[in-house]
XYZ file of C-alpha atoms in Angstrom:
636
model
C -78.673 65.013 -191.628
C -80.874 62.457 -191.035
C -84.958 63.213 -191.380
C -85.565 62.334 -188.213
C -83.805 65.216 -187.078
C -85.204 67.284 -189.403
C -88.641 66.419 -187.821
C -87.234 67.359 -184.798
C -86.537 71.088 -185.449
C -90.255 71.319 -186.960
C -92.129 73.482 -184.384
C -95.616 72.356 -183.556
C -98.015 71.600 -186.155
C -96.230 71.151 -189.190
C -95.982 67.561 -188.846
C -99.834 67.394 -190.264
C -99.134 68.295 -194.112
C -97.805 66.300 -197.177
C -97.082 63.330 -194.454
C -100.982 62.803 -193.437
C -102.364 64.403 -196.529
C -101.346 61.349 -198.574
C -101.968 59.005 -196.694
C -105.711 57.776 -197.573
C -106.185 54.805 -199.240
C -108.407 54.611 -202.550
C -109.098 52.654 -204.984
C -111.144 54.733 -208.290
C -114.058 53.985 -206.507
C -114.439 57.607 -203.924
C -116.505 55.344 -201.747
C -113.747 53.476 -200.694
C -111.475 56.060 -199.635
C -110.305 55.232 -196.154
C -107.143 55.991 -193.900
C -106.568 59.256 -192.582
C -106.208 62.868 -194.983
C -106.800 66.546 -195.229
C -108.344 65.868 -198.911
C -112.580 67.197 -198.091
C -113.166 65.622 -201.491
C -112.440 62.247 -200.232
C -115.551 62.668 -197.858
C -117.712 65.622 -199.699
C -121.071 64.224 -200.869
C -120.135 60.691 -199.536
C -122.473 58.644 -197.322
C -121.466 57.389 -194.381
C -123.325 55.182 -191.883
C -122.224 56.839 -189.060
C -120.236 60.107 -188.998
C -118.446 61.205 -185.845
C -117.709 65.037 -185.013
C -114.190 65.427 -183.170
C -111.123 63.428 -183.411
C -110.396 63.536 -179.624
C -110.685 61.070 -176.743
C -113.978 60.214 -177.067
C -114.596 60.383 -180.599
C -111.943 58.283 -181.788
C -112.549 55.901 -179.423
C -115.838 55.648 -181.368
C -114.837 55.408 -184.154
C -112.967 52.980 -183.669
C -115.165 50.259 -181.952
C -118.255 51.360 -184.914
C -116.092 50.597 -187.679
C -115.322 47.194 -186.199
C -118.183 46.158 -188.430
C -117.195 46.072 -191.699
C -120.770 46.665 -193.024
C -120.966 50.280 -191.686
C -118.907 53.227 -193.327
C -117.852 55.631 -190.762
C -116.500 59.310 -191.208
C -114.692 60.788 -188.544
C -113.599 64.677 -188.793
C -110.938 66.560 -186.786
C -110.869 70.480 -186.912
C -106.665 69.520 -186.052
C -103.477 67.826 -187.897
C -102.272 64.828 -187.176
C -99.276 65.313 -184.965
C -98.912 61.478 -183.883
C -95.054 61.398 -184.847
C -94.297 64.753 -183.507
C -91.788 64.274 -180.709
C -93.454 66.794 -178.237
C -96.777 65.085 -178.433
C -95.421 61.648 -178.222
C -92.863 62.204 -175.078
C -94.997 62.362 -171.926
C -91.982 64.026 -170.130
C -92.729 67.208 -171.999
C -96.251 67.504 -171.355
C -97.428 71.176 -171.901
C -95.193 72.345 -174.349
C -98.117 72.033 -176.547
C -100.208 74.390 -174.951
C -100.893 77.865 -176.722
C -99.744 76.296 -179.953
C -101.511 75.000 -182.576
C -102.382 71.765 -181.138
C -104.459 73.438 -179.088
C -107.964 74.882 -178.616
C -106.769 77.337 -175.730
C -110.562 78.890 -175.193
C -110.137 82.250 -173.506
C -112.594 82.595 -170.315
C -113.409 85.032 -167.964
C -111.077 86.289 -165.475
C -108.450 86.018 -168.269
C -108.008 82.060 -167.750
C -107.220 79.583 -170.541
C -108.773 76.515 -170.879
C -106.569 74.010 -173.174
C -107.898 71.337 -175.061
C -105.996 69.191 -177.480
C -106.648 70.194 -181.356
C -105.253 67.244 -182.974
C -105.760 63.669 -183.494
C -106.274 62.452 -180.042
C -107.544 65.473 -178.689
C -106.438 66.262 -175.321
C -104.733 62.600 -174.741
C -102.644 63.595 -176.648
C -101.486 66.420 -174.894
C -102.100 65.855 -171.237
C -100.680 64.823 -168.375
C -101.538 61.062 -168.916
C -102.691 60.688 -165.507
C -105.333 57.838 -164.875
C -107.404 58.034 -162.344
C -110.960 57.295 -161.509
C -113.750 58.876 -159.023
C -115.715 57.627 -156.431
C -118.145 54.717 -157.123
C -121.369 57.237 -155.508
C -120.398 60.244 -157.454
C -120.906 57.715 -160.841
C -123.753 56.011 -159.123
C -125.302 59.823 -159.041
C -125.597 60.101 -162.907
C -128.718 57.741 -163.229
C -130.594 60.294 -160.986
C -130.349 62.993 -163.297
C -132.322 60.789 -166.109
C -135.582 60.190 -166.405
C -137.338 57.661 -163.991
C -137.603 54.996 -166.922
C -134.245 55.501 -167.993
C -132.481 54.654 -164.896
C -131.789 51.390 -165.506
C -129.596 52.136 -168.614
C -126.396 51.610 -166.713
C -125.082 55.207 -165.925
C -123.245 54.143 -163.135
C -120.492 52.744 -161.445
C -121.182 49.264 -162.121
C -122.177 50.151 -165.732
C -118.970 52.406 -166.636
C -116.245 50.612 -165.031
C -116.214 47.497 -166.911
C -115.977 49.785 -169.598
C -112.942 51.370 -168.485
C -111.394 48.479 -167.435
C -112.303 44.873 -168.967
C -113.796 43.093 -171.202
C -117.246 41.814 -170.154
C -120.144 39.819 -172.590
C -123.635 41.134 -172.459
C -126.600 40.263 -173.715
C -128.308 41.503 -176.417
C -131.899 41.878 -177.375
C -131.751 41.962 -181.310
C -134.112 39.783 -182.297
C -131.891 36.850 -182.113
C -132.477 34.393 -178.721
C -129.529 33.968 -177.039
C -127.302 36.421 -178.532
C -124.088 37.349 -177.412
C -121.719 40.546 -177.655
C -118.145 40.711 -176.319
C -117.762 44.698 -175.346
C -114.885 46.754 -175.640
C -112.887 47.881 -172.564
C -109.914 51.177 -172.882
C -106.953 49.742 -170.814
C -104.134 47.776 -171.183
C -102.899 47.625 -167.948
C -99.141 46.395 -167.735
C -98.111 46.049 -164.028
C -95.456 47.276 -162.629
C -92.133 45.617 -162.736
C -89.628 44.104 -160.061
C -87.874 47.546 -160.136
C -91.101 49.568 -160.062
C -91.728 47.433 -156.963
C -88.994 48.345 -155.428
C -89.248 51.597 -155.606
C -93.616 51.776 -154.885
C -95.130 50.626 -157.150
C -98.274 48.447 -157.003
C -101.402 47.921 -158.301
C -104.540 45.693 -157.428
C -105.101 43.429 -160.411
C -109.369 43.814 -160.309
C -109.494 47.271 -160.981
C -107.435 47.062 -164.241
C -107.878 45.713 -167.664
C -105.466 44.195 -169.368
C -106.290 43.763 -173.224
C -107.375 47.508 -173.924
C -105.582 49.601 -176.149
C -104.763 52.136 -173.815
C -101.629 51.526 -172.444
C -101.461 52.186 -168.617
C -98.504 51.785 -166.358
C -96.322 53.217 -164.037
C -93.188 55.545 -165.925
C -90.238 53.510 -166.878
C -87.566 56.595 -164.957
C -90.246 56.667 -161.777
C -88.286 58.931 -159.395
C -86.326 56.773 -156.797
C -85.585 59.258 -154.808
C -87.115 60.088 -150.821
C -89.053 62.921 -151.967
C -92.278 61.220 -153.442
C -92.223 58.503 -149.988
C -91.799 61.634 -147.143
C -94.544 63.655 -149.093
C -96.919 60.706 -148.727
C -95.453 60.126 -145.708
C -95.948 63.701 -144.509
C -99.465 63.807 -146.087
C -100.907 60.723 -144.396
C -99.645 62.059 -140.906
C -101.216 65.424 -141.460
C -104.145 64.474 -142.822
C -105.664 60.918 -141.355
C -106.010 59.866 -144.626
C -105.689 55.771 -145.151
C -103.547 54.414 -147.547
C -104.473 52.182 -150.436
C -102.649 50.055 -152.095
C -104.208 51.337 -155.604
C -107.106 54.179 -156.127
C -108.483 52.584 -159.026
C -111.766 50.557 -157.522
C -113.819 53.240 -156.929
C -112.676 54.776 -154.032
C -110.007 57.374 -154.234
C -109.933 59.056 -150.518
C -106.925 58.392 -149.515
C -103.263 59.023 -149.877
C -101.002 56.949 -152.220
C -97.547 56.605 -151.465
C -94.428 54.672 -152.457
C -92.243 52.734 -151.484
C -92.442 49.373 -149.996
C -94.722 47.462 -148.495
C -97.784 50.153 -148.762
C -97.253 51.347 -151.924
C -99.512 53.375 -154.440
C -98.708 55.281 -157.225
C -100.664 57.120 -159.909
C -100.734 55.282 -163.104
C -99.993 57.273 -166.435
C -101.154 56.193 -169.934
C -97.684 55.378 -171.388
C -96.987 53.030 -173.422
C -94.008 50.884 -172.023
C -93.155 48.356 -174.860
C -92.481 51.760 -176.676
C -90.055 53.527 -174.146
C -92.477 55.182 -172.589
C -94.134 57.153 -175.519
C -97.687 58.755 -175.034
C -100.271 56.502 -175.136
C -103.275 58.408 -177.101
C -106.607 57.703 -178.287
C -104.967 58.348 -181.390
C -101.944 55.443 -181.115
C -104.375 53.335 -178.914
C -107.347 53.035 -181.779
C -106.286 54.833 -185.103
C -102.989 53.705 -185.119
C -103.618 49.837 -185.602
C -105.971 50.171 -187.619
C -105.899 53.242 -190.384
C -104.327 51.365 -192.920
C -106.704 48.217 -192.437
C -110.281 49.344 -191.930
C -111.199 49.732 -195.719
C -114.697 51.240 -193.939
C -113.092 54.318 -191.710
C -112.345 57.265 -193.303
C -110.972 60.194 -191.037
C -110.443 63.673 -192.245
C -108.192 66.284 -190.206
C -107.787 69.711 -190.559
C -111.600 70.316 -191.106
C -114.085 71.746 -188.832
C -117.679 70.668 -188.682
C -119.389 73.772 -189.159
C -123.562 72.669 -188.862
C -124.884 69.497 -188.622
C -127.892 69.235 -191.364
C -131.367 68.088 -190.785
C -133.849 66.924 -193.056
C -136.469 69.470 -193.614
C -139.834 69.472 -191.907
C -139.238 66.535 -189.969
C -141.264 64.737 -187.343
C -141.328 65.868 -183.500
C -137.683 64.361 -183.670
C -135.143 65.989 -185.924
C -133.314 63.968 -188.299
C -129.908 64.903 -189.358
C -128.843 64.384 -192.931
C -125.688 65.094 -192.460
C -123.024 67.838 -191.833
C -121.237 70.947 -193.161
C -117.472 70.517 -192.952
C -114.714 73.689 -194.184
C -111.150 75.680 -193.591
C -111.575 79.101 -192.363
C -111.478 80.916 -195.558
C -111.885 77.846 -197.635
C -115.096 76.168 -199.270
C -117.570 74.404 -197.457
C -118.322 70.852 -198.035
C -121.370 68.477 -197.003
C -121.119 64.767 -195.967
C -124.065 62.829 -195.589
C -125.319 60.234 -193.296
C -127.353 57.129 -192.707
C -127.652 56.352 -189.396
C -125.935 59.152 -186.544
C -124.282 62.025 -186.712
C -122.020 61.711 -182.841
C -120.852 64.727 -181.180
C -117.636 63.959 -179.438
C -115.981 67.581 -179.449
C -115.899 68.388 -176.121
C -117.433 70.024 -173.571
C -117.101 73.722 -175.423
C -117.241 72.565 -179.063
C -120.003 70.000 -178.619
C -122.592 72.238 -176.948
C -121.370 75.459 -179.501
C -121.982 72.803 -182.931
C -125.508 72.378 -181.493
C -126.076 76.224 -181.097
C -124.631 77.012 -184.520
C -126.846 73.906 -186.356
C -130.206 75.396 -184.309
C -130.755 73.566 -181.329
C -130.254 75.738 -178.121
C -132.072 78.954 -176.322
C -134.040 79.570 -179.055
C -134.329 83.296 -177.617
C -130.364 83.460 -177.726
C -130.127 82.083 -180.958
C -132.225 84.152 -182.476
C -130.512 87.289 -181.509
C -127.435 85.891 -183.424
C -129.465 85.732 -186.534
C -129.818 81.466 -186.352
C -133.007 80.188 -186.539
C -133.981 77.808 -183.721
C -134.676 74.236 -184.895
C -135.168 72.831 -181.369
C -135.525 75.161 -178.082
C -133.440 73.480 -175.845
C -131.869 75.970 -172.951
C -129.965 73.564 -171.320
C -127.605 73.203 -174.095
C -124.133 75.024 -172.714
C -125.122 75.498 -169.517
C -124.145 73.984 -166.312
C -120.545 74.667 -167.493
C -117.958 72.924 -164.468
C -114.285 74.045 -164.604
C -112.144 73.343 -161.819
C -109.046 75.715 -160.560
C -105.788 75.266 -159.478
C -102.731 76.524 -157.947
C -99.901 75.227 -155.804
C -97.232 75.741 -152.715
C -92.829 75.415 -153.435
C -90.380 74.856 -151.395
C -86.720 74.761 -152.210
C -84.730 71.880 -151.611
C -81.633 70.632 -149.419
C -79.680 68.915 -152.614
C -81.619 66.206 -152.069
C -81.007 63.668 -155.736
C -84.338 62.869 -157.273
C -83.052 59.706 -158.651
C -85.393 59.749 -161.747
C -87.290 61.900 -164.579
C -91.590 60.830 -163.177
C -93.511 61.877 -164.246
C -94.602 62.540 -160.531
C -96.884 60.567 -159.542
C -98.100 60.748 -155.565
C -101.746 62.207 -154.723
C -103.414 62.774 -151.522
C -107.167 63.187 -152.130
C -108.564 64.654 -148.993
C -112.356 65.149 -148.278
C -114.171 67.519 -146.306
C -113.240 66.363 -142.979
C -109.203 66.366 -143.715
C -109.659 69.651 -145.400
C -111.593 71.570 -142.809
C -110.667 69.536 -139.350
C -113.241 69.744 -136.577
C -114.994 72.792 -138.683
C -116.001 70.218 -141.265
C -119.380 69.452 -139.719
C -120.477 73.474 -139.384
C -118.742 74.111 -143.022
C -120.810 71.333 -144.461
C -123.905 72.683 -143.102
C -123.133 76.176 -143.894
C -122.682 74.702 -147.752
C -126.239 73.377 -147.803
C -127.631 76.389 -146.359
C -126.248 78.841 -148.480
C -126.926 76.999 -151.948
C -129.758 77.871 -153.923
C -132.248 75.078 -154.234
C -131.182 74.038 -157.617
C -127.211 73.603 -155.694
C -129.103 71.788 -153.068
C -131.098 69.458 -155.298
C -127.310 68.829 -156.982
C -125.648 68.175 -153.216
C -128.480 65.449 -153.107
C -127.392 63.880 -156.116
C -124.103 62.953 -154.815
C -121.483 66.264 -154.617
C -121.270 66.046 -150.716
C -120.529 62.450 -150.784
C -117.823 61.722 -148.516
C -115.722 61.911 -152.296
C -112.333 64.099 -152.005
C -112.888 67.563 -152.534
C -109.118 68.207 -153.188
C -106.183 67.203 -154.748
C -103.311 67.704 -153.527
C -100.174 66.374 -156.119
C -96.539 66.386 -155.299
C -94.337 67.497 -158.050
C -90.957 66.983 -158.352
C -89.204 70.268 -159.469
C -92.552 72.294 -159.956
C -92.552 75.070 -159.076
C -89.786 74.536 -157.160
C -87.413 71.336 -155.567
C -90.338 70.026 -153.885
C -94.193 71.522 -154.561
C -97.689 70.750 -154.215
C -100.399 71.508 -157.120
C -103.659 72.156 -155.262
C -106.861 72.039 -157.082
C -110.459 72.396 -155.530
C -112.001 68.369 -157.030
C -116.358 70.212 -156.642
C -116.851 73.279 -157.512
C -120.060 74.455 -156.754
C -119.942 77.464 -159.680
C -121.911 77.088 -162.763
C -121.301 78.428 -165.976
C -122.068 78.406 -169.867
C -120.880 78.232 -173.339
C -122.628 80.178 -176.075
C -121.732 81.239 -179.425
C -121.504 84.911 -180.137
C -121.918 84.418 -184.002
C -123.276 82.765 -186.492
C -119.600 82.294 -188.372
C -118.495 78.869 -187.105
C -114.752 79.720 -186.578
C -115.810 82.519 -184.072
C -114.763 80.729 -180.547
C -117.562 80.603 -178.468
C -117.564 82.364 -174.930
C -116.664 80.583 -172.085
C -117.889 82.314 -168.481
C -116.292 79.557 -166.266
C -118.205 81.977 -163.064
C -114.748 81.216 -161.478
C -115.888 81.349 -157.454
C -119.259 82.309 -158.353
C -119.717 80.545 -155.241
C -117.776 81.731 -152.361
C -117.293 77.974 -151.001
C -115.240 77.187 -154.219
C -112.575 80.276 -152.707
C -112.864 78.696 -149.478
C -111.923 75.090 -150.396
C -109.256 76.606 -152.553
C -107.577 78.683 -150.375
C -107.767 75.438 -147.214
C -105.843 73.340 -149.630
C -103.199 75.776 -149.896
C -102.824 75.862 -146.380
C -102.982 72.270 -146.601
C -100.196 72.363 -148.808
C -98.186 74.697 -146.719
C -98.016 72.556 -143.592
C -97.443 69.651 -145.429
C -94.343 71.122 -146.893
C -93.574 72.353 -143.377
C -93.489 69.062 -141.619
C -90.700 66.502 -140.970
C -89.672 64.883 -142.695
C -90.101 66.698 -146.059
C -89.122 70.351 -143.416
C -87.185 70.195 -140.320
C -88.604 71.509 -137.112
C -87.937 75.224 -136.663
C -86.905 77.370 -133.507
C -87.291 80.929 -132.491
C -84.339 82.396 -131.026
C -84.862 84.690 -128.004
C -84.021 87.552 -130.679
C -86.468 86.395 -133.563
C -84.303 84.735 -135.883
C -85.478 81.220 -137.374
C -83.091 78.321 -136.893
C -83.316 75.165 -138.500
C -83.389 72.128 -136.085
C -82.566 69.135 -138.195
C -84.333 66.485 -136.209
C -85.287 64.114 -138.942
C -82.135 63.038 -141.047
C -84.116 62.954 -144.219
C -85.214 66.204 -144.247
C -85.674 68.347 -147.710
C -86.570 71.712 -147.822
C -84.727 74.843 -146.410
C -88.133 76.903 -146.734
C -91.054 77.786 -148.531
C -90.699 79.998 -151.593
C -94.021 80.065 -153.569
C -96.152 82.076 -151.939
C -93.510 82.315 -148.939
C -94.066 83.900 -145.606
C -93.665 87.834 -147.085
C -96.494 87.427 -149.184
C -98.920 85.380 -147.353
C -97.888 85.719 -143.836
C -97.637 82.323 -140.944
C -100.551 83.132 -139.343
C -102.626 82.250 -142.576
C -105.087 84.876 -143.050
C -108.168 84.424 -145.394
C -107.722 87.419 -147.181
C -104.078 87.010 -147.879
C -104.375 83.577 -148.982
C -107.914 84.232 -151.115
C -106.521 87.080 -152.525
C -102.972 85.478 -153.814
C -105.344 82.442 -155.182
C -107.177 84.751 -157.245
C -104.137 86.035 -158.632
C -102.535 83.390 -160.011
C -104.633 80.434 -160.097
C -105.363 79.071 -163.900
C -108.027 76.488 -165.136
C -107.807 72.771 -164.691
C -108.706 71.732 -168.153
C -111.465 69.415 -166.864
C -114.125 71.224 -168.648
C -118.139 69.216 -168.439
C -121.920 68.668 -167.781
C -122.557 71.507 -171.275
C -124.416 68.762 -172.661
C -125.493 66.314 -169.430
C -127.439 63.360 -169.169
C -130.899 64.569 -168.790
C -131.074 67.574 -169.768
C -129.730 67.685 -172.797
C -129.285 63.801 -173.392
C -131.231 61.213 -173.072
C -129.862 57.586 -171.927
C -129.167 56.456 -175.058
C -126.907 59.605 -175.615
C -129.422 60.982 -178.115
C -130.194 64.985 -177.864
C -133.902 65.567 -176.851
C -135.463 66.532 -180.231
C -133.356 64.741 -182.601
C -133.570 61.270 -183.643
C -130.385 60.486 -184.637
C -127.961 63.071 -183.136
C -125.964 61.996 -179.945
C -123.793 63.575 -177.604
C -120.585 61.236 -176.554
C -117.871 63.242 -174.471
C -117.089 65.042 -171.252
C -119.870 67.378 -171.578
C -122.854 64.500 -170.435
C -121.054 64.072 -167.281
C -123.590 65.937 -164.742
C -121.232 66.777 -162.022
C -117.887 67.101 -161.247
C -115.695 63.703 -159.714
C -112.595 63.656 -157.806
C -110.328 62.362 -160.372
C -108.833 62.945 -163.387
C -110.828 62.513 -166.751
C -109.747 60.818 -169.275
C -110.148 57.035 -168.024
C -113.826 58.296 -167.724
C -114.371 59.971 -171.311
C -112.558 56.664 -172.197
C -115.622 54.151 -170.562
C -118.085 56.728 -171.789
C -117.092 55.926 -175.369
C -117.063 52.708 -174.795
C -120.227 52.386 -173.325
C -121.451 54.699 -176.271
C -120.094 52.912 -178.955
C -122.241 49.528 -177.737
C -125.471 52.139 -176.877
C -125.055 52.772 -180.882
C -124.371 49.535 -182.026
C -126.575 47.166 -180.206
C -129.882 47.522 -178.686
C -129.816 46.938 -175.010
C-alpha cells in the first residue's frame, strides 16, 4: 500500500506530527535553527528581529517578504499544524470539509452561528473558497479618513493597496541614502485564461492583475461548460440592470459577470494551475519556496502566543520584549525580540492577544483579574460579520459539463436591490442610524458599492442555487476575552441584525434570488389553469429548473411577505467568515500599523480594515501584508 494512500485515510490534522516536527534545520548553533517545527526549544529564549504572531494570510505573507533580508532573524508562530500535504486542504474542489475540524478556529457567536477561520499554516487560505475578488476603489479610498489628519497621506487607499495586490511597483525611499530605490512585493500571479477557458467565458483585463506574485490566480482547470453559469448571468443582468464587465478586478465590482463568449467574466480562484489545480495558500505561495532556504526564518506550529511581553516601566509608548508562547496543558516558553512583535491573527485572535497582554478597556480587563497596561477601548470593538443564506431550485437534467468551482457573481447595489424604493430606503437608512452609523455612511458605506452578492452555485443547495449574502452590514459588535487563561476562546457577539436594515437587505436579496431563479431562461414561464393548477410553458428551449425547492412556495409563500421571508432568514442563515475592523486604522492603529501606546507592536490583518467592502477578502489581507511588510521595513 503505497504511503500516499496511507496519507489519504489520515483524517484532518494528523498530517502536522513527526512529518513537520523534523523538519527544522540546525546546525549546533540554536540560533540558527530555521525551517518549520513544533520543537518550542528551537525558539525559547532566542532573539529574533522581528517575531510575527499567526501563521495565516497575513502573517505569513510577512514573514515572508521581512526575512527577505538576510540580516534580520524572524520568528513566526502558528497556534495550528502544518497540513500543506493534506489532500483536503490542498484540493479546492473540497472546500469546507475542513470546517469544525481541527484546522479550524470555529468561534461560537451569538445566535448560535460559527465563524470559521483556518487554524493551520495558511490560515484561512488554506481553507476557503479561493475566491479573488476586490471592492470598490471609494470604499478603499474611505480608510485614510478614519486616520489622523497627518496621517492621511500614508497610502490607505485604493491607489496605495492595489499595486500591492497586484504588481510590482519601485518606490522611493527616504533612508538616508539620496536616490534610493526599493522594488515592492505584489501577492498575484495571475495566469490568464486559456484558449479553452475562452471558449467557454473566460476573460480577464490584463491591468488589474499581476503576474509575478506568488499567489497563483486563475480561472479552474474543469470550469463548468455547461448553460447553467451563462442563463444565470444571463437571467441576472435582465432582472437587475446591472452592466457587464469584462473582469471585476479594477476597482469596480457593480456589475454582473457572466460567461461565455464575447462578454465574458468570471470569478478568479487562487489555484494553482501548473499544479492541477491544487490550492494556492499563503502557505505554498511564501513558505513553501522558501523554508528550506531562508537560514534567517524560523516558524513554529502548534504553539499559541499566549501574552506579548513589555519591558517594564517604559516610556509613554510600550515596548514589547517579546512574547509568551505554550500547548494547553504544556509549559510556557518566552521568545524575545529586537525590533516588532506583528499581530497577524485575525480579526478575533488579534484584538483577544492584546486584551490578554494588557492593552484594552482597562475597566473590562480589570474585572478579569489582568492588569491594564494601556486603556485602549477600541480594541475588539466595531466587530463586522456578514450573513448569508441562499434560494434552490431543482433542475431539468440539464449536464453541467464540469466540476467549478462556480464561479458567476452578480453584485447588485442599492438601486437593483430595492427598485424605485431605493431613493426613500436610502434616506430612511441615514435617518434611522445613530450619529456614530451616520458619521460611518459618510466615510464611504453608502457609496454606490454593491450591497449584495448574489453567487450561482452549481449543485448547492440544489441543481441550480443562489448564495445570498448582505456585502454592509450596518451591525456592530465586539470581541472580548472572558478569562485570563489564554486558551479560553474569547466571545464573539456578532449583534447579528442589530440593525433592522441588515434583515431588510437580507431578506430583498432572497427575493432577488427567487425571481432570478424564476425567469427564462434558467425557469420557464408558468400558467394558471382556470382550476388553479400550475403548468409549465416551455417557451425558452434552454430552460432549467422544474421549481423552486429551498425555501419553496409552502414555506415562504409567492406573494413574498416580510415576515415570512425575515423570519426563514433568521432561521437558517450562518456567518460569512469575513470577520474585521476589531483592531481598525485609527482607532486602534496608527498608519504605520503600530497600536496607539506601544512602540513596537503592530497590527497586520483583517481586523484594521474599518468597514466592510463588497468583495471577498483575501486579495485584500493579501495587499495589506504587503503594504505592511514595506511600512516595517523601509521608512516611507
Amino acid at each position: 500500500m503505497s504511503t500516499k494512500f496511507l496519507l489519504a485515510l489520515l483524517p484532518l490534522g494528523t498530517l502536522a506530527g513527526p512529518e513537520t516536527s523534523f523538519s527544522a534545520r540546525s546546525n549546533p548553533s540554536n540560533a540558527s535553527v530555521y525551517g518549520v517545527t513544533s520543537d518550542p526549544t528551537t525558539a525559547a529564549n532566542q532573539t529574533f528581529d522581528y517575531i510575527v504572531v499567526g501563521a495565516g494570510t497575513a502573517g505569513t505573507t510577512i514573514a515572508a517578504r521581512l526575512s527577505e533580508d538576510a540580516n534580520v532573524r524572524v520568528l513566526l508562530v502558528e497556534a495550528g499544524g502544518d497540513n500543506r500535504t493534506n489532500p483536503l486542504v490542498d484540493d479546492i474542489y473540497q472546500f469546507g470539509v475542513a470546517y469544525n475540524t481541527a484546522l479550524d478556529w470555529a468561534w461560537d457567536t451569538d445566535q448560535n452561528r460559527t465563524i470559521h477561520g483556518g487554524k493551520t499554516l495558511g490560515g484561512s487560505s488554506s481553507i476557503n473558497g479561493a475566491t479573488w475578488t476586490r471592492g470598490m476603489k471609494e470604499q478603499y479610498d474611505s480608510w485614510s479618513e478614519f486616520l489622523d489628519p497627518s496621517e492621511a497621506s500614508a497610502g490607505w487607499n485604493w491607489d496605495g493597496i492595489f499595486p500591492y495586490m497586484k504588481k510590482v511597483f519601485i518606490l522611493k525611499i527616504s533612508n538616508g541614502k539620496k536616490g534610493s530605490y526599493v522594488q515592492c512585493g505584489q501577492a498575484e500571479g495571475f495566469h490568464p485564461p486559456n484558449a479553452t477557458q475562452r471558449a467557454v467565458g473566460a476573460n480577464d483585463v490584463p491591468e488589474y492583475h499581476g503576474f509575478t506574485g506568488p499567489v497563483q490566480a486563475t480561472f479552474p482547470k474543469l470550469m463548468f461548460a455547461g448553460p447553467e453559469e451563462p442563463y444565470f448571468a444571463q437571467t441576472a443582468a435582465n432582472v437587475t440592470g446591472l452592466k457587464i464587465l469584462q473582469d471585476l478586478n479594477g476597482g469596480d465590482p457593480h456589475c454582473v459577470s457572466f460567461v461565455p463568449n464575447d462578454h465574458v467574466v468570471t470569478c478568479v480562484q487562487s489555484l494553482d494551475p501548473q499544479k492541477n489545480d491544487s490550492r494556492s495558500s499563503a502557505a505554498t505561495a511564501y513558505l513553501s519556496p522558501a523554508e528550506h532556504k531562508r537560514t534567517n526564518w524560523l516558524t513554529l506550529i502548534d504553539h499559541q502566543v499566549t501574552k506579548i511581553i513589555f519591558a517594564p516601566n517604559s516610556a509613554a509608548n510600550q515596548t514589547a520584549t517579546g512574547i509568551a508562547f505554550a500547548t494547553r496543558g504544556g509549559p510556557t516558553y518566552a521568545a524575545n525580540v529586537r525590533r516588532d512583535v506583528i499581530l497577524s491573527a485575525g480579526a478575533i485572535n488579534s484584538p483577544a492577544l492584546l486584551q490578554l497582554s494588557g492593552i484594552g478597556d482597562a475597566a473590562h480587563l480589570s474585572s478579569i483579574g489582568i492588569t491594564p497596561l494601556i486603556d485602549l477601548p477600541a480594541v475588539g470593538l466595531n466587530l463586522q460579520e456578514q450573513t448569508l443564506g441562499g434560494v434552490g431550485a431543482h433542475g431539468t437534467g440539464f449536464d453541467p459539463d464540469g466540476k467549478g468551482p462556480s464561479d458567476v457573481i452578480a453584485f447588485p447595489g442599492l438601486k437593483e436591490v430595492f427598485g424605485d424604493d431605493a431613493d426613500e430606503v436610502g434616506r430612511g437608512i441615514v435617518a434611522n442610524l445613530t450619529s456614530w452609523a451616520q458619521d460611518m455612511v459618510g466615510r464611504g458605506a453608502a457609496s454606490v458599492a454593491p450591497i449584495l452578492e448574489l453567487l450561482y452555485n452549481t449543485g448547492v443547495p440544489d441543481d441550480l442555487g443562489i448564495v445570498v449574502w448582505p456585502l454592509l452590514p450596518f451591525s456592530r459588535g465586539n470581541v472580548a476575552i472572558t478569562s485570563m487563561d489564554p486558551f479560553t476562546k474569547p466571545e464573539v457577539n456578532v449583534n447579528y441584525f442589530g440593525v433592522p436594515f441588515d434583515l431588510e437587505v437580507g431578506v430583498a436579496g432572497l427575493t432577488l434570488a427567487r425571481k432570478i431563479l424564476q425567469t427564462p431562461p434558467l425557469r420557464s414561464a408558468l400558467l394558471c389553469s382556470p382550476f388553479g393548477r400550475q403548468y409549465l410553458i416551455f417557451t425558452h428551449p434552454s430552460t432549467l429548473s422544474v421549481g423552486e425547492t429551498l425555501p419553496g412556495f409552502a414555506l415562504v409563500p409567492a406573494d413574498n411577505p416580510f415576515d415570512a421571508w425575515a423570519d426563514w432568514f433568521k432561521s437558517i442563515f450562518q456567518a460569512n467568515c469575513h470577520p474585521i475592523a476589531t483592531t481598525a486604522l485609527g482607532g486602534v492603529v496608527d498608519a504605520r500599523l503600530r497600536v496607539h501606546g506601544t512602540a513596537n507592536v503592530r497590527v497586520a490583518d483583517a481586523g484594521i480594515i474599518p468597514l466592510q467592502l463588497s468583495a471577498h477578502l483575501q486579495s485584500t489581507v493579501y495587499g495589506i501584508a504587503e503594504k505592511a511588510a514595506d511600512i516595517i521595513k523601509i521608512t516611507i
